[in-house]
Structure formats: structure tokens, C-alpha cells
PDB file of C-alpha atoms and ligand atoms in Angstrom:
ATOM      1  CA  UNK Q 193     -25.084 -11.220  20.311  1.00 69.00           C
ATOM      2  CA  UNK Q 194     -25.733 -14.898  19.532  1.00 88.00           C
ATOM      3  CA  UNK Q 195     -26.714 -15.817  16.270  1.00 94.00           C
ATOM      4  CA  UNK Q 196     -29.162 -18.811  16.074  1.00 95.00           C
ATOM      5  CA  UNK Q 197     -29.623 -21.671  14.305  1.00 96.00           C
ATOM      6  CA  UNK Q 198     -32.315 -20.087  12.647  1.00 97.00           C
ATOM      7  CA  UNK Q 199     -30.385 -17.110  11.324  1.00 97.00           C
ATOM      8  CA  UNK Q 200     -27.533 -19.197   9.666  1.00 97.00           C
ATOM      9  CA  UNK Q 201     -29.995 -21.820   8.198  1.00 97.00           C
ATOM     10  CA  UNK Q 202     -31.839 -18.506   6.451  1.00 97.00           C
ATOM     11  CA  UNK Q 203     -28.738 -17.151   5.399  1.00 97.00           C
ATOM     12  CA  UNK Q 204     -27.902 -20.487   3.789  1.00 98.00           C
ATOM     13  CA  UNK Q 205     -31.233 -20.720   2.335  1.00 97.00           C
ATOM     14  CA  UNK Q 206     -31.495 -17.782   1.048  1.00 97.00           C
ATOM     15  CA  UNK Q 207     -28.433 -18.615  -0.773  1.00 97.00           C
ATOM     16  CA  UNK Q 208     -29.634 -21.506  -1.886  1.00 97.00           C
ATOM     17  CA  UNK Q 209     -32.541 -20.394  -3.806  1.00 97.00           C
ATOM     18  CA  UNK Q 210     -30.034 -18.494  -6.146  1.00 97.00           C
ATOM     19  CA  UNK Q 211     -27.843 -21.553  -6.227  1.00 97.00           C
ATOM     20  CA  UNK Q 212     -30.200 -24.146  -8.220  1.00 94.00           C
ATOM     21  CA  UNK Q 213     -28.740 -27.487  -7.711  1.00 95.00           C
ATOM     22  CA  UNK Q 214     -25.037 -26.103  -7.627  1.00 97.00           C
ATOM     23  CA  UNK Q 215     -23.276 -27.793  -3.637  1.00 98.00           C
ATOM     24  CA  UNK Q 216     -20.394 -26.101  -3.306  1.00 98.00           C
ATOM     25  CA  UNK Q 217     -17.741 -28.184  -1.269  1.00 98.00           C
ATOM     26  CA  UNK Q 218     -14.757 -26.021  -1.028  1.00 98.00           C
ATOM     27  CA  UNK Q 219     -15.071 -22.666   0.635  1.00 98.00           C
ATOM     28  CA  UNK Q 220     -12.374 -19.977   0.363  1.00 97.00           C
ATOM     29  CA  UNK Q 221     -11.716 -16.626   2.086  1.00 94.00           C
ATOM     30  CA  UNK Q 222      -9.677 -14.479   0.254  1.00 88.00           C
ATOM     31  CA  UNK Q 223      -7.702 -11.599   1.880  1.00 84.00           C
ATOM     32  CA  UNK Q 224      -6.315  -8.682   0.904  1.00 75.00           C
ATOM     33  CA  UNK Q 225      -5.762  -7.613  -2.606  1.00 76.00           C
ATOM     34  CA  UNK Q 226      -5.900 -11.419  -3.056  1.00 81.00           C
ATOM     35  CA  UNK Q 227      -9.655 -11.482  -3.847  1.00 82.00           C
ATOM     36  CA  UNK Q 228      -8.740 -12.067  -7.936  1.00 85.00           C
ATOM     37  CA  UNK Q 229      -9.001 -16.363  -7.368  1.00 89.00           C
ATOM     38  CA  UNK Q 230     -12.637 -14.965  -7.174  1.00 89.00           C
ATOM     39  CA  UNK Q 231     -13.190 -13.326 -10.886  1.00 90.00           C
ATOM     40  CA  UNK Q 232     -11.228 -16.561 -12.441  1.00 93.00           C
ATOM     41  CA  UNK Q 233     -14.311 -19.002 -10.787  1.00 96.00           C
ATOM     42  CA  UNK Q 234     -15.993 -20.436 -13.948  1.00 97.00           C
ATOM     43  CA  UNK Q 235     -19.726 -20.280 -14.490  1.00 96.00           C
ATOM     44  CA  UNK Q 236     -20.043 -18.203 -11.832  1.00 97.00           C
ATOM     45  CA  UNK Q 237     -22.713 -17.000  -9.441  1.00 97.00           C
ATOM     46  CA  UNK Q 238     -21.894 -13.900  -7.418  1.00 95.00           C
ATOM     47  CA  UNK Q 239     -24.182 -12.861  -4.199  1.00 96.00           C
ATOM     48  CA  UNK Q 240     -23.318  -9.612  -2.695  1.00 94.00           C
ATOM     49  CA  UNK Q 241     -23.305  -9.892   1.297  1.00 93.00           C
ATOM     50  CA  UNK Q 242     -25.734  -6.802   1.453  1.00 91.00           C
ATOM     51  CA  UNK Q 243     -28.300  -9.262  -0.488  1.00 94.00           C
ATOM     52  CA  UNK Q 244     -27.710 -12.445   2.009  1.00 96.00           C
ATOM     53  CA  UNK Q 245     -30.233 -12.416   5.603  1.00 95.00           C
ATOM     54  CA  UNK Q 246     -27.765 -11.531   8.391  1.00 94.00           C
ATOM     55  CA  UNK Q 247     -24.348 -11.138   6.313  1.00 91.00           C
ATOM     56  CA  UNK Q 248     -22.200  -8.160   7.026  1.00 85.00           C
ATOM     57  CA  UNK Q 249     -20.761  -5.950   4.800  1.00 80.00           C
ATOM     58  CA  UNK Q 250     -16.787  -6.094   4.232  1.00 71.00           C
ATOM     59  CA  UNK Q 251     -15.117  -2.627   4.732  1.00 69.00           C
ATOM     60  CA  UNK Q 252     -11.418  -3.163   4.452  1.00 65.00           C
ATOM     61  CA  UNK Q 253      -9.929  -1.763   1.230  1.00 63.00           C
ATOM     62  CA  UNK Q 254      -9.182  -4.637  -1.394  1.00 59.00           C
ATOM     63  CA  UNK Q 255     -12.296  -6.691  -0.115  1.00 63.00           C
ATOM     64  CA  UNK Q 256     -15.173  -6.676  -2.475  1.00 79.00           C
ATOM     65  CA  UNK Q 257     -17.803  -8.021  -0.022  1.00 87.00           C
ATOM     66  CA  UNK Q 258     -19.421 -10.424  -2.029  1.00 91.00           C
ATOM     67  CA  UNK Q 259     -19.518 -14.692  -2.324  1.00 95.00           C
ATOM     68  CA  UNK Q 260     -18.994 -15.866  -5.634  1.00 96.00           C
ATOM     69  CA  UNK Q 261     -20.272 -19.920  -6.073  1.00 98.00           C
ATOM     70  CA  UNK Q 262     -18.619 -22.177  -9.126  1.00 98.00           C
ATOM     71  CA  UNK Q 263     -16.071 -23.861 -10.483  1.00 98.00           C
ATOM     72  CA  UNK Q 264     -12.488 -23.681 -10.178  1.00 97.00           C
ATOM     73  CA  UNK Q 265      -9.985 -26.282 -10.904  1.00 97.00           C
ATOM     74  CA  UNK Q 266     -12.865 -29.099 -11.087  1.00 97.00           C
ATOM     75  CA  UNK Q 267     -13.366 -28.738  -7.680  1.00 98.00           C
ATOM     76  CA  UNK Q 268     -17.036 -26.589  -6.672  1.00 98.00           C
ATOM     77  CA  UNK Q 269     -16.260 -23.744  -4.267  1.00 98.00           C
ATOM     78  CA  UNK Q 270     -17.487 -21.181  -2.682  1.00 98.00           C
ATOM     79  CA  UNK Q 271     -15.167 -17.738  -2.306  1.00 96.00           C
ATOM     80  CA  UNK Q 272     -15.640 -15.149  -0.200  1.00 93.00           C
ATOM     81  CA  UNK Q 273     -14.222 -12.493  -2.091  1.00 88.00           C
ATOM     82  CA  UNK Q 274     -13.968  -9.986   1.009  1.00 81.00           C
ATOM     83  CA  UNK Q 275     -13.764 -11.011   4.498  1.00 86.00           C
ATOM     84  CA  UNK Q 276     -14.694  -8.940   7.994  1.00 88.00           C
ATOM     85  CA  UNK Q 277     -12.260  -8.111  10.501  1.00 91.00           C
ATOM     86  CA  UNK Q 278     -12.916  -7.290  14.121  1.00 94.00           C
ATOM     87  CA  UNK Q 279     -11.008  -3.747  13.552  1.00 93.00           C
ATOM     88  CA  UNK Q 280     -13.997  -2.725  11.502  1.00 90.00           C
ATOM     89  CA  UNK Q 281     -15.816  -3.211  14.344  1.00 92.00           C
ATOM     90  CA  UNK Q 282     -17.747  -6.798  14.336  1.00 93.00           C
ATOM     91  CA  UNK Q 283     -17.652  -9.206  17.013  1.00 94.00           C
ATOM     92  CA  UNK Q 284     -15.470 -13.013  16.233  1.00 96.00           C
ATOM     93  CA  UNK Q 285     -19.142 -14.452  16.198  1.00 95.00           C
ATOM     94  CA  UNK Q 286     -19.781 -11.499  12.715  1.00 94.00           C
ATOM     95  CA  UNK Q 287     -16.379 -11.866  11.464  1.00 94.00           C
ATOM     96  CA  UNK Q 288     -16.842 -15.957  11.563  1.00 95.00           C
ATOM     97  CA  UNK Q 289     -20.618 -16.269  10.185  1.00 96.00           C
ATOM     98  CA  UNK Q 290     -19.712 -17.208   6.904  1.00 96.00           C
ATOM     99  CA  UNK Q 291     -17.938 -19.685   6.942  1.00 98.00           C
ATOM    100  CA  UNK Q 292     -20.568 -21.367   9.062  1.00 98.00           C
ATOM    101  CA  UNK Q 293     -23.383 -20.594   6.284  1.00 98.00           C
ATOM    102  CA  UNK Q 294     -20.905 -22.197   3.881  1.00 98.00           C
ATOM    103  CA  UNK Q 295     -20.658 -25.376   6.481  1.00 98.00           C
ATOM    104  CA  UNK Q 296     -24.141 -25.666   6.235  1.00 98.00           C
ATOM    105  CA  UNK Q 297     -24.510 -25.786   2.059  1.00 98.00           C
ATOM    106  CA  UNK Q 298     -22.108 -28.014   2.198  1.00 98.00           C
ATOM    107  CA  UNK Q 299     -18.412 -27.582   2.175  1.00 98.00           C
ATOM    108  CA  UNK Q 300     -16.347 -29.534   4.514  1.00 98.00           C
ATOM    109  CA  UNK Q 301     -13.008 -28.039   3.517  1.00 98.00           C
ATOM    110  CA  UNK Q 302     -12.118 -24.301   3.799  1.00 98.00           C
ATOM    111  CA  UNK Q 303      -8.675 -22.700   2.167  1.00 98.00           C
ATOM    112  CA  UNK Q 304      -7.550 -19.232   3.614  1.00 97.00           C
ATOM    113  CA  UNK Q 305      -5.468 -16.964   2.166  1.00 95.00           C
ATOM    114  CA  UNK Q 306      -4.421 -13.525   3.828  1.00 94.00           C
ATOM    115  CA  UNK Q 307      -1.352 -11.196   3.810  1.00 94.00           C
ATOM    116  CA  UNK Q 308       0.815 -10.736   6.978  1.00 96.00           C
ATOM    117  CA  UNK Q 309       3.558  -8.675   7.887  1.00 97.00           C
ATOM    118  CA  UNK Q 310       6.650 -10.906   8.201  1.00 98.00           C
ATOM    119  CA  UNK Q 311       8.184 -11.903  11.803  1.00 98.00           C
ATOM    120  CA  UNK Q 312      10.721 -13.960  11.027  1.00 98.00           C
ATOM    121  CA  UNK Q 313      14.130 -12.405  10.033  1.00 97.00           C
ATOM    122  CA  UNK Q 314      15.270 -15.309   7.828  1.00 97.00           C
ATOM    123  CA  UNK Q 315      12.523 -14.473   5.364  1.00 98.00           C
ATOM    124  CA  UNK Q 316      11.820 -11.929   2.752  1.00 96.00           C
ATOM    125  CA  UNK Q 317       8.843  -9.755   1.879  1.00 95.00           C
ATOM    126  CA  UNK Q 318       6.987 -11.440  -1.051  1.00 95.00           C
ATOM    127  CA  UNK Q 319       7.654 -14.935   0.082  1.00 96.00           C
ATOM    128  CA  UNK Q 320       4.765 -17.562   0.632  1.00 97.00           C
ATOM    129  CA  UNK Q 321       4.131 -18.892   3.663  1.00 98.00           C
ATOM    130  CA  UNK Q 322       1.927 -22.270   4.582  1.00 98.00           C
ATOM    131  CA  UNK Q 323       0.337 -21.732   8.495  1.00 98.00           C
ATOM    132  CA  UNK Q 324       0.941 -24.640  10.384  1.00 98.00           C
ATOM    133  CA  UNK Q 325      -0.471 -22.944  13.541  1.00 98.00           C
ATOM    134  CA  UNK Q 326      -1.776 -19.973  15.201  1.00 98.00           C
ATOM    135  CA  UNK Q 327      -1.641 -17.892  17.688  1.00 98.00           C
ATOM    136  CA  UNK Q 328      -4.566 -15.949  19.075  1.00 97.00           C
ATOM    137  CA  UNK Q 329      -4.093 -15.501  22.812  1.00 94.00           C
ATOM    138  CA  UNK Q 330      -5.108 -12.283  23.358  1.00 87.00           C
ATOM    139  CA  UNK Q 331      -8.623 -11.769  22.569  1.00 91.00           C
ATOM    140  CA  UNK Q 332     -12.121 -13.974  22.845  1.00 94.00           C
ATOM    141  CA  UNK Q 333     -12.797 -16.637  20.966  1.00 96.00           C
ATOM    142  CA  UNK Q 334     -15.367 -16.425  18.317  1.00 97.00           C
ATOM    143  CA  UNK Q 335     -17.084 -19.302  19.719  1.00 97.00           C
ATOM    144  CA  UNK Q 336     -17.705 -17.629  23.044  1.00 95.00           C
ATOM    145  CA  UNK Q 337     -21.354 -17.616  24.253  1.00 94.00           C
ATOM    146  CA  UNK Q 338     -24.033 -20.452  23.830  1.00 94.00           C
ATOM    147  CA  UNK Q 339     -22.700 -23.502  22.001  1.00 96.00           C
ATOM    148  CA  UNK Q 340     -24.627 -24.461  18.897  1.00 97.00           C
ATOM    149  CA  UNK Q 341     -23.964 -28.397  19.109  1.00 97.00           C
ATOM    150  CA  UNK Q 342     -24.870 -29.270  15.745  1.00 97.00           C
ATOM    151  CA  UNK Q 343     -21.620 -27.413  14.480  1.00 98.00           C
ATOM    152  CA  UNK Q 344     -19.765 -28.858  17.029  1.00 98.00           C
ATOM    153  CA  UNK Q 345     -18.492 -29.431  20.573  1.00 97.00           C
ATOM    154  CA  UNK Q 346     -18.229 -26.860  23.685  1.00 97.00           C
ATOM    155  CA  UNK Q 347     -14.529 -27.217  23.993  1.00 98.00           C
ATOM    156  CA  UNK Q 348     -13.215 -27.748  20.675  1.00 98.00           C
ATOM    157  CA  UNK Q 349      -9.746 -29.940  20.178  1.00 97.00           C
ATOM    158  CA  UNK Q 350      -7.306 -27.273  18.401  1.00 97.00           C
ATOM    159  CA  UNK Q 351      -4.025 -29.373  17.841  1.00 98.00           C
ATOM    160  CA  UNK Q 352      -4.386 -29.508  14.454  1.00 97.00           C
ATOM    161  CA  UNK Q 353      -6.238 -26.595  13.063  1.00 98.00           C
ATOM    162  CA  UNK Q 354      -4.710 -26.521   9.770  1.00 98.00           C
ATOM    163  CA  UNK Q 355      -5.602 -30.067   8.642  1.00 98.00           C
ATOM    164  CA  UNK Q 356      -2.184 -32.137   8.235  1.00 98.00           C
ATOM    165  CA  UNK Q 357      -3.040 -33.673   5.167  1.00 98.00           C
ATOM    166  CA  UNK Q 358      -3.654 -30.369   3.232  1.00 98.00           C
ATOM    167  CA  UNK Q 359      -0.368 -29.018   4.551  1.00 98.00           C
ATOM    168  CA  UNK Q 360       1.396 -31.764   2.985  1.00 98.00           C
ATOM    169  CA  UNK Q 361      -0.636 -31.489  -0.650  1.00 98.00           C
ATOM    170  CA  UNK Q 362       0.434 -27.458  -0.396  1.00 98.00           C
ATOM    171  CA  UNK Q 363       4.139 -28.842   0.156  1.00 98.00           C
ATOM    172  CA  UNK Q 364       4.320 -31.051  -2.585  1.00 98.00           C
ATOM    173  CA  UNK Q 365       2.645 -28.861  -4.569  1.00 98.00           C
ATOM    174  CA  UNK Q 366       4.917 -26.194  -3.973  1.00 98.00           C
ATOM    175  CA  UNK Q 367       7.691 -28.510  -4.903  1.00 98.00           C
ATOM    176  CA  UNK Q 368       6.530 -29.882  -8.009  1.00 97.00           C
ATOM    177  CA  UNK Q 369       5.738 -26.083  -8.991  1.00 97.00           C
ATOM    178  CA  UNK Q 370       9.340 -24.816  -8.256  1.00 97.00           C
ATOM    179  CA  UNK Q 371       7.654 -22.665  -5.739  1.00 97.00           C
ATOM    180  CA  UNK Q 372       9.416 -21.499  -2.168  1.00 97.00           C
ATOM    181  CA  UNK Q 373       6.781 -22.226   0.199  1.00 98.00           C
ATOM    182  CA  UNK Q 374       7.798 -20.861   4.079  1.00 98.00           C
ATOM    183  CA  UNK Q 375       6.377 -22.722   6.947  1.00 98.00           C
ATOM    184  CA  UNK Q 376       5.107 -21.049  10.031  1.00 98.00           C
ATOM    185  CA  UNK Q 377       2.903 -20.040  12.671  1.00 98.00           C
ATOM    186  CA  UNK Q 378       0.212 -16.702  11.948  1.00 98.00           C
ATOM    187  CA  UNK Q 379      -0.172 -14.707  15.361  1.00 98.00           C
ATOM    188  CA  UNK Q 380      -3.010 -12.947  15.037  1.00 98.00           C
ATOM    189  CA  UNK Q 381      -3.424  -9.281  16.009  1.00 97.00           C
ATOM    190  CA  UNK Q 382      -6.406  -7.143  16.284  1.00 93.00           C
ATOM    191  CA  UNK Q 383      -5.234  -4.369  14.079  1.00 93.00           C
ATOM    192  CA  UNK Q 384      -6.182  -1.651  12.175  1.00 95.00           C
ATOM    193  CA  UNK Q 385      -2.949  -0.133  13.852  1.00 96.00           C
ATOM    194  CA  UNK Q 386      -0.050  -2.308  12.372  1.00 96.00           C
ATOM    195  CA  UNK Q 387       2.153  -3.444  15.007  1.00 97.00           C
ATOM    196  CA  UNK Q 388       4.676  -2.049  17.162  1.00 97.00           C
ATOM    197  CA  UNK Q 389       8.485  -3.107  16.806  1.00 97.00           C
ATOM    198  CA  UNK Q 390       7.903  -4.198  20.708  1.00 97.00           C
ATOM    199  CA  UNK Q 391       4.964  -6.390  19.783  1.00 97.00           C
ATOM    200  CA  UNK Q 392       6.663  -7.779  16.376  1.00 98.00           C
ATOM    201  CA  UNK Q 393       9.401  -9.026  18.936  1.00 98.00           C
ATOM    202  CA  UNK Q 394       6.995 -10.407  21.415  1.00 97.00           C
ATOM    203  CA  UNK Q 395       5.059 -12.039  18.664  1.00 98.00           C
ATOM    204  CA  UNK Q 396       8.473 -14.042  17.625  1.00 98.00           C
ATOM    205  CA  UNK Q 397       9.739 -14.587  21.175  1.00 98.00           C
ATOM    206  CA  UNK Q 398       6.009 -16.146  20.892  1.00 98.00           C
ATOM    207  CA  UNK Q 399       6.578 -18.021  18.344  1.00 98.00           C
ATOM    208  CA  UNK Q 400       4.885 -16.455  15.715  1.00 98.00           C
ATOM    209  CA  UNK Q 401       6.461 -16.044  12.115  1.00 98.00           C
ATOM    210  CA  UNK Q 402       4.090 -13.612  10.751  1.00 98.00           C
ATOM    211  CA  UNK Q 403       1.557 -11.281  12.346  1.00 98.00           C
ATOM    212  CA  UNK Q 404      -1.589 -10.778  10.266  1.00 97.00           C
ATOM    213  CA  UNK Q 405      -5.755  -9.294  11.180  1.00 96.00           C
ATOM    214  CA  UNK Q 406      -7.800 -11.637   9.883  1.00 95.00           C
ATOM    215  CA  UNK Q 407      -7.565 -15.534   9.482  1.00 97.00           C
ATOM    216  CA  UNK Q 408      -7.575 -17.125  13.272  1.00 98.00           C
ATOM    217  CA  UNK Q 409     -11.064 -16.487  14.031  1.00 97.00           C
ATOM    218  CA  UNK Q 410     -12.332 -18.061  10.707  1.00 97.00           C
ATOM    219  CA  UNK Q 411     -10.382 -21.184  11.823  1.00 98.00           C
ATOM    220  CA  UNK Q 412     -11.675 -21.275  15.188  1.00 98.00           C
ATOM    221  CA  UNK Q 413     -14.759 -21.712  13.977  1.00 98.00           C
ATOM    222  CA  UNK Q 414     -14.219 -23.818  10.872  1.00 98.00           C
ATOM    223  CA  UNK Q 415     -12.375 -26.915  12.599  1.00 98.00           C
ATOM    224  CA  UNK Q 416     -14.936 -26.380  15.940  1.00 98.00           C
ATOM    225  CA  UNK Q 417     -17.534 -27.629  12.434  1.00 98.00           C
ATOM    226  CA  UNK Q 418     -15.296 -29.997  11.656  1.00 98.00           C
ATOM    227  CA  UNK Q 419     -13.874 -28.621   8.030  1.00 98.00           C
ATOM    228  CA  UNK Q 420     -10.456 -29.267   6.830  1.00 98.00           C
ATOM    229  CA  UNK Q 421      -8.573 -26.171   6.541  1.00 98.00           C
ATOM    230  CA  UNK Q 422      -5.460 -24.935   4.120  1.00 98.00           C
ATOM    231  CA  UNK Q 423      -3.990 -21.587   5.408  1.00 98.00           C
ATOM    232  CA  UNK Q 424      -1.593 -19.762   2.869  1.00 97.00           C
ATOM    233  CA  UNK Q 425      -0.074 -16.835   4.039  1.00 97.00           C
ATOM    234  CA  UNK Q 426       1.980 -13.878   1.218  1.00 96.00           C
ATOM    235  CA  UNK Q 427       4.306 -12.180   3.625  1.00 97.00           C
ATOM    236  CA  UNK Q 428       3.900  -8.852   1.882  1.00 95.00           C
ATOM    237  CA  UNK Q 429       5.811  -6.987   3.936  1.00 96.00           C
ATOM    238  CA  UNK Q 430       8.608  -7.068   6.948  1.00 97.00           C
ATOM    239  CA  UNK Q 431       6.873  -6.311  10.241  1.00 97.00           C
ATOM    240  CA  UNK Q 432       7.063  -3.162  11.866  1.00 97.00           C
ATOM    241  CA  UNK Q 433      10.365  -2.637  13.297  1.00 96.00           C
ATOM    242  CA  UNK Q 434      12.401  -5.012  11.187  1.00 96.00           C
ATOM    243  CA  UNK Q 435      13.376  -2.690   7.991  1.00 94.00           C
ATOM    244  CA  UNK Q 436      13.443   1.269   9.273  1.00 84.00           C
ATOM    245  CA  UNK Q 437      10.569   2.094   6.792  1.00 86.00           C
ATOM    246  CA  UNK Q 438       6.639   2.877   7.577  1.00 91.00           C
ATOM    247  CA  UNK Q 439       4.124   0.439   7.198  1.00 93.00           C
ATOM    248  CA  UNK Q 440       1.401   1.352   4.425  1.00 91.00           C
ATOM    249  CA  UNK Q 441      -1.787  -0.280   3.142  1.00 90.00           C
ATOM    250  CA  UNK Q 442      -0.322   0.249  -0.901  1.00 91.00           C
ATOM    251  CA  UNK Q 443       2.788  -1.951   0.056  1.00 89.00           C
ATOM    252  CA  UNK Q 444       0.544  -4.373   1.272  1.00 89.00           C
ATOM    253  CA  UNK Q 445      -1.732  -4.205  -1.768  1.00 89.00           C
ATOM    254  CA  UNK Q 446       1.472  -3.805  -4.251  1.00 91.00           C
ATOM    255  CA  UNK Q 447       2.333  -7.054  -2.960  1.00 90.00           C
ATOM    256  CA  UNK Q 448      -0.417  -9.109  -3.348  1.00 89.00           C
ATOM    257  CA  UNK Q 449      -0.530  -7.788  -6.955  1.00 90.00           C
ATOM    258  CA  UNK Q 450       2.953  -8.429  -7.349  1.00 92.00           C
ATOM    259  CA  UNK Q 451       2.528 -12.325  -5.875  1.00 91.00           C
ATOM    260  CA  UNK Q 452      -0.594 -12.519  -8.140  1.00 89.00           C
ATOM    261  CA  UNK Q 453       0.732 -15.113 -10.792  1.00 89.00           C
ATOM    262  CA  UNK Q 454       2.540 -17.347  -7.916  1.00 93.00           C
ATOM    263  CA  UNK Q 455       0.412 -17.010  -5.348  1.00 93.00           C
ATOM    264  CA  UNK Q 456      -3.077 -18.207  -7.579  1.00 91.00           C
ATOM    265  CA  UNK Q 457      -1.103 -20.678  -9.119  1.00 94.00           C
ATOM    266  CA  UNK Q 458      -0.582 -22.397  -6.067  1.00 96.00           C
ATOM    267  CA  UNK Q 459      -3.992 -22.104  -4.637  1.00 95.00           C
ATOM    268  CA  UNK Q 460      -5.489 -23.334  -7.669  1.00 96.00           C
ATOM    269  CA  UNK Q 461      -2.844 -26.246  -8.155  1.00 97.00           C
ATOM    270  CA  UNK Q 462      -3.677 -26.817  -4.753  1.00 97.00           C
ATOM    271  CA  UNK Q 463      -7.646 -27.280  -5.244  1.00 97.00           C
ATOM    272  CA  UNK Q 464      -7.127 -29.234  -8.471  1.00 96.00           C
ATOM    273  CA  UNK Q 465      -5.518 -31.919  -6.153  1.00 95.00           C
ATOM    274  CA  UNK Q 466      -7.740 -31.730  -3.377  1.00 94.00           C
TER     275      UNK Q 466
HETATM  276  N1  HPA A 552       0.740  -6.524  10.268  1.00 74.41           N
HETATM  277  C1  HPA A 552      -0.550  -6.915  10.365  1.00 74.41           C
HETATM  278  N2  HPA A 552      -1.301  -7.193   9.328  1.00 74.41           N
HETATM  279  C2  HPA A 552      -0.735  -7.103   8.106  1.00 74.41           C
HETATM  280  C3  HPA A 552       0.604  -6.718   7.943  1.00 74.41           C
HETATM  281  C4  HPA A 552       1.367  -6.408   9.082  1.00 74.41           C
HETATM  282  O1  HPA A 552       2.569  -6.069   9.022  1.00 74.41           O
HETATM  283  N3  HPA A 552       0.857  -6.728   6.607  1.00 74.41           N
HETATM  284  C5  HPA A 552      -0.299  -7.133   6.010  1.00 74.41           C
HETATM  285  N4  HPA A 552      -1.259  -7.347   6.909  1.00 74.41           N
END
């Protein structure tokens, strides 16, 4: 289906009425087992997604499904604690409606965090990872269907997705924290299957340096409305293929509680300078 205007100006109204004169300008989607930047927001205002016009519900384990609106390092965001993901069975246009609602009460930058199973064979489960680029060849876009031009143009300019500017804060950031920070392109995969050592190698032959679910779509859609984006990646595990051990949800969600104290202390060093 294709959403209207209509239904994402309710969604953000309906928002808005719990909001009072809080404008939130920095939107974040959290991903898995990294939703905790969300309980350290400050005077905080939590919405479920069940209570929002139009929202869907977030399924995926680790994902609490709700937006929580305050403040965090100075700086007024927005976090989607939770995200959808086409595996649990919504279109791009469902898994990409938030951030658009968020667009439209007012942020203009959006900072995306996931976990992704690591491609490249130079790196190490548990490091950090700033996207540079993406990869999403294989599946529709999210903006497919009947433009909307007052989020932005038909055919999109992609070159720099992940704005150039916040990749360089994230670096120096990094630095100045004594934090490794990997650079490298997220190729998206539909999931919920983890990946197949054949696809892991045909993801780096690609170019890709880690394979993750979630992420591209959100993207898509936030630079097609013109936000600045910050993509920050925990490798929390080596893709399929690369160590001879299974693949499991817990290692994922070990990880990101293992990366907890480096991982939000980046993010949030990162929003204090935005
Ligand atoms: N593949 C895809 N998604 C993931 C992975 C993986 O190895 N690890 C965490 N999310």
C-alpha cells in the first residue's frame, strides 16, 4: 500500500499532542539489544507504537516497540527504541514510516545504530564499525510507488547517504575517545535466515564489510527527506562461514550487551557534538 500524506501528518500529530512544546531534532533508531541509549533519555516521554495512528508494532526480540522523546546530551531527540524489519513481514514503505513521522516533527538529522554479522576478515567480532555506504541491490526500494514530493524528489541522489560531515565528527570522536572505530560498507540482507557462507563471500566480493537486516531502508528514505544521517554499526559477530560455529540470536544480543559501555559512549559523545 501507499501511505498518504494524510496518514503520516496524523501519526505526527497525534504525537504531538503528547509532546507539549517539546521539537525533537535528532531522531535515532536503535537496533538490536542496543535499544538502552533509549532508557538514559532525560525527562523523558515514551509513546508505545500500538498507541501512534498507523505505527506498526516491532516484533524482533531486543526491540521494545516504542518512541521515547527528550533529552540526551543537550541535543532533543527522538529514539525509536525498536525498529521493523521486512522479515517480520512489513513492506520498506512499514519498515520506513517512522522516520518520516519524525521528519515531519521536526528532526533533520537521523543516527542509526544496528548489529551486523562481520564480512571482512581483518576485523573482529565486537568491533565498531562507522557505514560509509550501503548496499541494497537486491530487493525494492522503500520509496517505490507514488512519490510524495513534499519529502522529496522521484529519483533521489544516493552518493552520499551517510552525510560526510557526521562521518568525520564519529571519527574524531572515536579518536579523542581512544575508541577503534572500523570503516565500511553495510550490505543489507533480508533475513530472518542469517546468511549463507556463499552469500557472506558474495557480499565481500561485493564490497560489503558487514551484512546486517535492518538499516538501508531507513536511509533510503531519510536522505530521499533530506536528513543527515550517522550509521554506526557493532559487528557482533563473524558472518556465517567465517569461524566454523552456528549463528545464534544470544551471541548477537551478548554482544550488544557486552559493547554497551563503548558503544553508548560513542553515540552519545557523538550527539553532544552534533
Ligand atoms: N547477519 C545478518 N544480520 C545480523 C548478523 C549476521 O551475521 N548478526 C547480527 N545481525
Amino acid at each position: 500500500m501507499d501511505y498518504t500524506m494524510e496518514q503520516y501528518q496524523a501519526s505526527a500529530q497525534a504525537i504531538r499532542s503528547r509532546l507539549g512544546d517539546f521539537v525533537p531534532k535528532v531522531a535515532m533508531v536503535l537496533g538490536s539489544g542496543l535499544g538502552y541509549l533509549g532508557d538514559e533519555v532525560e525527562n523523558p516521554i515514551a509513546i508505545d507504537y500500538k498507541d501512534i495512528p498507523h505505527f506498526k508494532s516491532s516484533t524482533a526480540p531486543g526491540h521494545k516497540g516504542r518512541l521515547v522523546f527528550g533529552t540526551l546530551e543537550g541535543q532533543k531527540v527522538a529514539v525509536m527504541q525498536g525498529r521493523m524489519h521486512h522479515y517480520e513481514g512489513y513492506s520498506y514503505e512499514e519498515v520506513s514510516y517512522g522516520v518520516r513521522v519524525l521528519r515531519l516533527l521536526g528532526c533533520d538529522t537521523l543516527i542509526v545504530t544496528n548489529a551486523a554479522g562481520c564480512v571482512n576478515t581483518q576485523w573482529e567480532a565486537g568491533d565498531l564499525m562507522l557505514i560509509t555506504d550501503q548496499i541494497k541491490l537486491f530487493s525494492e526500494s522503500p520509496l517505490r510507488g507514488e512519490n510524495l514530493p513534499a519529502f522529496g524528489d522521484r529519483f533521489p541522489d544516493a552518493s552520499h547517504l551517510y552525510t560526510l560531515r557526521l562521518q568525520e565528527l564519529a571519527r574524531r570522536t572515536a579518536r579523542e575517545m581512544g575508541i577503534p572505530l572500523r570503516e565500511g560498507v553495510y550490505f543489507y540482507c533480508y533475513g530472518p535466515q542469517y546468511e549463507t557462507p556463499a552469500e557472506v563471500r558474495a557480499a565481500r566480493i561485493l564490497g560489503g564489510d558487514a551484512v546486517g537486516m535492518s538499516t538501508a531502508p531507513e536511509v533510503i528514505v531519510a536522505g530521499h527527506c533530506g536528513m543527515e544521517v550517522l550509521g554506526l554499526t557493532l559487528l557482533s559477530n563473524m558472518a556465517a562461514g567465517i569461524l566454523d560455529q552456528p549463528l545464534s540470536e544470544k551471541e548477537v544480543l551478548d554482544a550488544a550487551e557486552a559493547a554497551r559501555e563503548k558503544f553508548s559512549g560513542l553515540v552519545r559523545a557523538c550527539l553532544k557534538k552534533l
